[in-house]
Amino acid sequence: MPIEVHFEKHIVNHNVIREADAKGHREYIIVTALAAMFLFGLFAYGWQHYQWIQYGYRIQEAQKKKDQLTEISQQLRLERASLRSVQRIDAIARRDLGMVVPARGQIVMLHAGAPLTIPTQQAQQARVEPPLQTQPAALELKR
């Protein structure tokens, strides 16, 4: 049976100063800088791609809105054309408002030098006027 002897040696490392590893520190800085540039590039690419997708959505929305506005514009043009129809206006004037074509002598023409009184029947007959058209041209074509 062998006997083992252990000696304890107390070493005090309080006064030991560790030397800085300049090469390791430089490598750490370079690797960190390269990783930061890579991450920055990755984030820039991601942001650019995200913006590209967002602009695509905006363009698609604008195209839909343009199509809707074009359709509404076409409907409004058709409605305006139907509301401006001479036949429609004449029918409303006759039916709803009770208007009729003026008879001969009902129209009084005023000129800049004319007196401010309404001429009498005798004065109107004395004046020779060309025959008045009793109905609008659009109505004559219709009938």
PDB file of C-alpha atoms in Angstrom:
ATOM      1  CA  MET A   1       0.000   0.000   0.000  1.00  0.00           C
ATOM      2  CA  PRO A   2       1.588   3.124  -1.145  1.00  0.00           C
ATOM      3  CA  ILE A   3       1.259   6.262   0.775  1.00  0.00           C
ATOM      4  CA  GLU A   4       0.281   9.394  -1.008  1.00  0.00           C
ATOM      5  CA  VAL A   5       1.412  12.706   0.194  1.00  0.00           C
ATOM      6  CA  HIS A   6      -0.122  15.945  -0.968  1.00  0.00           C
ATOM      7  CA  PHE A   7       1.506  19.288  -0.461  1.00  0.00           C
ATOM      8  CA  GLU A   8      -0.613  22.383  -0.597  1.00  0.00           C
ATOM      9  CA  LYS A   9       0.934  25.445  -1.973  1.00  0.00           C
ATOM     10  CA  HIS A  10      -0.960  28.668  -1.624  1.00  0.00           C
ATOM     11  CA  ILE A  11      -0.373  30.942  -4.595  1.00  0.00           C
ATOM     12  CA  VAL A  12      -1.539  34.517  -4.375  1.00  0.00           C
ATOM     13  CA  ASN A  13      -2.459  35.880  -7.827  1.00  0.00           C
ATOM     14  CA  HIS A  14      -3.520  39.300  -6.702  1.00  0.00           C
ATOM     15  CA  ASN A  15      -0.518  40.987  -8.130  1.00  0.00           C
ATOM     16  CA  VAL A  16      -0.570  39.193 -11.496  1.00  0.00           C
ATOM     17  CA  ILE A  17      -1.472  41.541 -14.393  1.00  0.00           C
ATOM     18  CA  ARG A  18      -2.896  39.916 -17.483  1.00  0.00           C
ATOM     19  CA  GLU A  19      -1.453  41.129 -20.757  1.00  0.00           C
ATOM     20  CA  ALA A  20      -4.036  42.376 -23.327  1.00  0.00           C
ATOM     21  CA  ASP A  21      -4.212  40.340 -26.526  1.00  0.00           C
ATOM     22  CA  ALA A  22      -4.104  43.009 -29.247  1.00  0.00           C
ATOM     23  CA  LYS A  23      -4.482  40.526 -32.116  1.00  0.00           C
ATOM     24  CA  GLY A  24      -7.558  38.872 -30.550  1.00  0.00           C
ATOM     25  CA  HIS A  25      -9.108  42.257 -29.814  1.00  0.00           C
ATOM     26  CA  ARG A  26      -8.580  43.391 -33.425  1.00  0.00           C
ATOM     27  CA  GLU A  27     -10.138  40.181 -34.783  1.00  0.00           C
ATOM     28  CA  TYR A  28     -13.121  40.639 -32.469  1.00  0.00           C
ATOM     29  CA  ILE A  29     -13.678  44.194 -33.783  1.00  0.00           C
ATOM     30  CA  ILE A  30     -13.395  43.073 -37.431  1.00  0.00           C
ATOM     31  CA  VAL A  31     -15.834  40.160 -36.994  1.00  0.00           C
ATOM     32  CA  THR A  32     -18.310  42.395 -35.146  1.00  0.00           C
ATOM     33  CA  ALA A  33     -18.077  45.092 -37.851  1.00  0.00           C
ATOM     34  CA  LEU A  34     -18.594  42.536 -40.649  1.00  0.00           C
ATOM     35  CA  ALA A  35     -21.593  41.018 -38.853  1.00  0.00           C
ATOM     36  CA  ALA A  36     -23.082  44.496 -38.316  1.00  0.00           C
ATOM     37  CA  MET A  37     -22.643  45.385 -42.014  1.00  0.00           C
ATOM     38  CA  PHE A  38     -24.231  42.094 -43.058  1.00  0.00           C
ATOM     39  CA  LEU A  39     -27.201  42.648 -40.739  1.00  0.00           C
ATOM     40  CA  PHE A  40     -27.555  46.243 -41.946  1.00  0.00           C
ATOM     41  CA  GLY A  41     -27.586  45.046 -45.564  1.00  0.00           C
ATOM     42  CA  LEU A  42     -30.127  42.364 -44.704  1.00  0.00           C
ATOM     43  CA  PHE A  43     -32.403  44.877 -42.966  1.00  0.00           C
ATOM     44  CA  ALA A  44     -32.045  47.350 -45.851  1.00  0.00           C
ATOM     45  CA  TYR A  45     -32.996  44.655 -48.356  1.00  0.00           C
ATOM     46  CA  GLY A  46     -35.967  43.586 -46.198  1.00  0.00           C
ATOM     47  CA  TRP A  47     -37.185  47.174 -45.837  1.00  0.00           C
ATOM     48  CA  GLN A  48     -36.834  47.784 -49.572  1.00  0.00           C
ATOM     49  CA  HIS A  49     -38.741  44.606 -50.380  1.00  0.00           C
ATOM     50  CA  TYR A  50     -41.474  45.546 -47.890  1.00  0.00           C
ATOM     51  CA  GLN A  51     -41.823  49.008 -49.461  1.00  0.00           C
ATOM     52  CA  TRP A  52     -41.962  47.471 -52.931  1.00  0.00           C
ATOM     53  CA  ILE A  53     -44.854  45.249 -51.850  1.00  0.00           C
ATOM     54  CA  GLN A  54     -46.647  48.191 -50.194  1.00  0.00           C
ATOM     55  CA  TYR A  55     -46.312  50.304 -53.359  1.00  0.00           C
ATOM     56  CA  GLY A  56     -47.721  47.400 -55.360  1.00  0.00           C
ATOM     57  CA  TYR A  57     -50.774  47.334 -53.087  1.00  0.00           C
ATOM     58  CA  ARG A  58     -51.176  51.102 -53.401  1.00  0.00           C
ATOM     59  CA  ILE A  59     -50.970  50.916 -57.200  1.00  0.00           C
ATOM     60  CA  GLN A  60     -53.554  48.128 -57.229  1.00  0.00           C
ATOM     61  CA  GLU A  61     -55.899  50.181 -55.005  1.00  0.00           C
ATOM     62  CA  ALA A  62     -55.441  53.253 -57.208  1.00  0.00           C
ATOM     63  CA  GLN A  63     -56.192  51.174 -60.323  1.00  0.00           C
ATOM     64  CA  LYS A  64     -59.400  49.841 -58.745  1.00  0.00           C
ATOM     65  CA  LYS A  65     -60.434  53.352 -57.722  1.00  0.00           C
ATOM     66  CA  LYS A  66     -59.670  54.642 -61.225  1.00  0.00           C
ATOM     67  CA  ASP A  67     -61.815  51.887 -62.741  1.00  0.00           C
ATOM     68  CA  GLN A  68     -64.671  52.689 -60.348  1.00  0.00           C
ATOM     69  CA  LEU A  69     -64.439  56.408 -61.091  1.00  0.00           C
ATOM     70  CA  THR A  70     -64.348  55.723 -64.828  1.00  0.00           C
ATOM     71  CA  GLU A  71     -67.506  53.639 -64.527  1.00  0.00           C
ATOM     72  CA  ILE A  72     -69.231  56.317 -62.432  1.00  0.00           C
ATOM     73  CA  SER A  73     -68.149  58.970 -64.946  1.00  0.00           C
ATOM     74  CA  GLN A  74     -69.632  56.939 -67.812  1.00  0.00           C
ATOM     75  CA  GLN A  75     -72.906  56.506 -65.903  1.00  0.00           C
ATOM     76  CA  LEU A  76     -73.049  60.235 -65.164  1.00  0.00           C
ATOM     77  CA  ARG A  77     -72.414  61.095 -68.828  1.00  0.00           C
ATOM     78  CA  LEU A  78     -75.260  58.817 -69.873  1.00  0.00           C
ATOM     79  CA  GLU A  79     -77.541  60.326 -67.228  1.00  0.00           C
ATOM     80  CA  ARG A  80     -76.615  63.860 -68.303  1.00  0.00           C
ATOM     81  CA  ALA A  81     -77.332  62.998 -71.935  1.00  0.00           C
ATOM     82  CA  SER A  82     -80.721  61.552 -71.030  1.00  0.00           C
ATOM     83  CA  LEU A  83     -81.580  64.567 -68.846  1.00  0.00           C
ATOM     84  CA  ARG A  84     -80.602  67.011 -71.616  1.00  0.00           C
ATOM     85  CA  SER A  85     -82.885  65.306 -74.124  1.00  0.00           C
ATOM     86  CA  VAL A  86     -85.112  67.885 -75.826  1.00  0.00           C
ATOM     87  CA  GLN A  87     -87.999  65.425 -76.054  1.00  0.00           C
ATOM     88  CA  ARG A  88     -87.830  64.730 -72.310  1.00  0.00           C
ATOM     89  CA  ILE A  89     -87.723  68.438 -71.439  1.00  0.00           C
ATOM     90  CA  ASP A  90     -90.633  69.170 -73.786  1.00  0.00           C
ATOM     91  CA  ALA A  91     -92.704  66.306 -72.294  1.00  0.00           C
ATOM     92  CA  ILE A  92     -92.070  67.524 -68.728  1.00  0.00           C
ATOM     93  CA  ALA A  93     -92.872  71.114 -69.708  1.00  0.00           C
ATOM     94  CA  ARG A  94     -96.173  70.113 -71.291  1.00  0.00           C
ATOM     95  CA  ARG A  95     -97.214  67.413 -68.794  1.00  0.00           C
ATOM     96  CA  ASP A  96     -96.021  68.686 -65.404  1.00  0.00           C
ATOM     97  CA  LEU A  97     -95.780  72.435 -65.895  1.00  0.00           C
ATOM     98  CA  GLY A  98     -98.719  72.878 -68.270  1.00  0.00           C
ATOM     99  CA  MET A  99     -96.707  74.798 -70.849  1.00  0.00           C
ATOM    100  CA  VAL A 100     -97.830  75.134 -74.464  1.00  0.00           C
ATOM    101  CA  VAL A 101     -96.322  76.545 -77.611  1.00  0.00           C
ATOM    102  CA  PRO A 102     -97.010  80.315 -77.699  1.00  0.00           C
ATOM    103  CA  ALA A 103     -99.680  81.504 -80.084  1.00  0.00           C
ATOM    104  CA  ARG A 104     -99.025  84.212 -82.632  1.00  0.00           C
ATOM    105  CA  GLY A 105     -98.867  87.603 -80.955  1.00  0.00           C
ATOM    106  CA  GLN A 106     -97.947  86.279 -77.511  1.00  0.00           C
ATOM    107  CA  ILE A 107     -94.250  86.850 -78.044  1.00  0.00           C
ATOM    108  CA  VAL A 108     -93.134  90.430 -77.514  1.00  0.00           C
ATOM    109  CA  MET A 109     -89.776  91.376 -78.963  1.00  0.00           C
ATOM    110  CA  LEU A 110     -87.997  94.203 -77.171  1.00  0.00           C
ATOM    111  CA  HIS A 111     -85.220  96.207 -78.690  1.00  0.00           C
ATOM    112  CA  ALA A 112     -82.778  98.580 -77.052  1.00  0.00           C
ATOM    113  CA  GLY A 113     -84.615 101.646 -78.344  1.00  0.00           C
ATOM    114  CA  ALA A 114     -88.152 100.285 -77.771  1.00  0.00           C
ATOM    115  CA  PRO A 115     -90.495 101.935 -75.272  1.00  0.00           C
ATOM    116  CA  LEU A 116     -91.018 100.206 -71.955  1.00  0.00           C
ATOM    117  CA  THR A 117     -94.744  99.621 -72.552  1.00  0.00           C
ATOM    118  CA  ILE A 118     -96.298  96.525 -74.069  1.00  0.00           C
ATOM    119  CA  PRO A 119     -97.539  97.303 -77.600  1.00  0.00           C
ATOM    120  CA  THR A 120    -101.267  97.052 -78.281  1.00  0.00           C
ATOM    121  CA  GLN A 121    -102.832  94.660 -80.780  1.00  0.00           C
ATOM    122  CA  GLN A 122    -103.172  97.440 -83.377  1.00  0.00           C
ATOM    123  CA  ALA A 123     -99.511  98.327 -83.160  1.00  0.00           C
ATOM    124  CA  GLN A 124     -98.561  94.691 -83.516  1.00  0.00           C
ATOM    125  CA  GLN A 125    -100.746  94.214 -86.580  1.00  0.00           C
ATOM    126  CA  ALA A 126     -99.324  97.347 -88.165  1.00  0.00           C
ATOM    127  CA  ARG A 127     -95.854  95.925 -87.923  1.00  0.00           C
ATOM    128  CA  VAL A 128     -95.080  93.241 -90.470  1.00  0.00           C
ATOM    129  CA  GLU A 129     -93.423  90.295 -88.817  1.00  0.00           C
ATOM    130  CA  PRO A 130     -92.214  87.103 -90.422  1.00  0.00           C
ATOM    131  CA  PRO A 131     -94.359  84.114 -89.453  1.00  0.00           C
ATOM    132  CA  LEU A 132     -93.271  82.574 -86.179  1.00  0.00           C
ATOM    133  CA  GLN A 133     -92.439  78.943 -85.965  1.00  0.00           C
ATOM    134  CA  THR A 134     -95.096  77.449 -83.704  1.00  0.00           C
ATOM    135  CA  GLN A 135     -93.170  74.358 -82.617  1.00  0.00           C
ATOM    136  CA  PRO A 136     -89.504  73.670 -82.007  1.00  0.00           C
ATOM    137  CA  ALA A 137     -87.642  72.000 -84.840  1.00  0.00           C
ATOM    138  CA  ALA A 138     -86.988  68.905 -82.732  1.00  0.00           C
ATOM    139  CA  LEU A 139     -90.725  68.424 -82.220  1.00  0.00           C
ATOM    140  CA  GLU A 140     -91.455  68.771 -85.933  1.00  0.00           C
ATOM    141  CA  LEU A 141     -88.983  66.018 -86.671  1.00  0.00           C
ATOM    142  CA  LYS A 142     -90.607  63.844 -84.055  1.00  0.00           C
ATOM    143  CA  ARG A 143     -94.120  64.194 -85.441  1.00  0.00           C
TER     144      ARG A 143
END
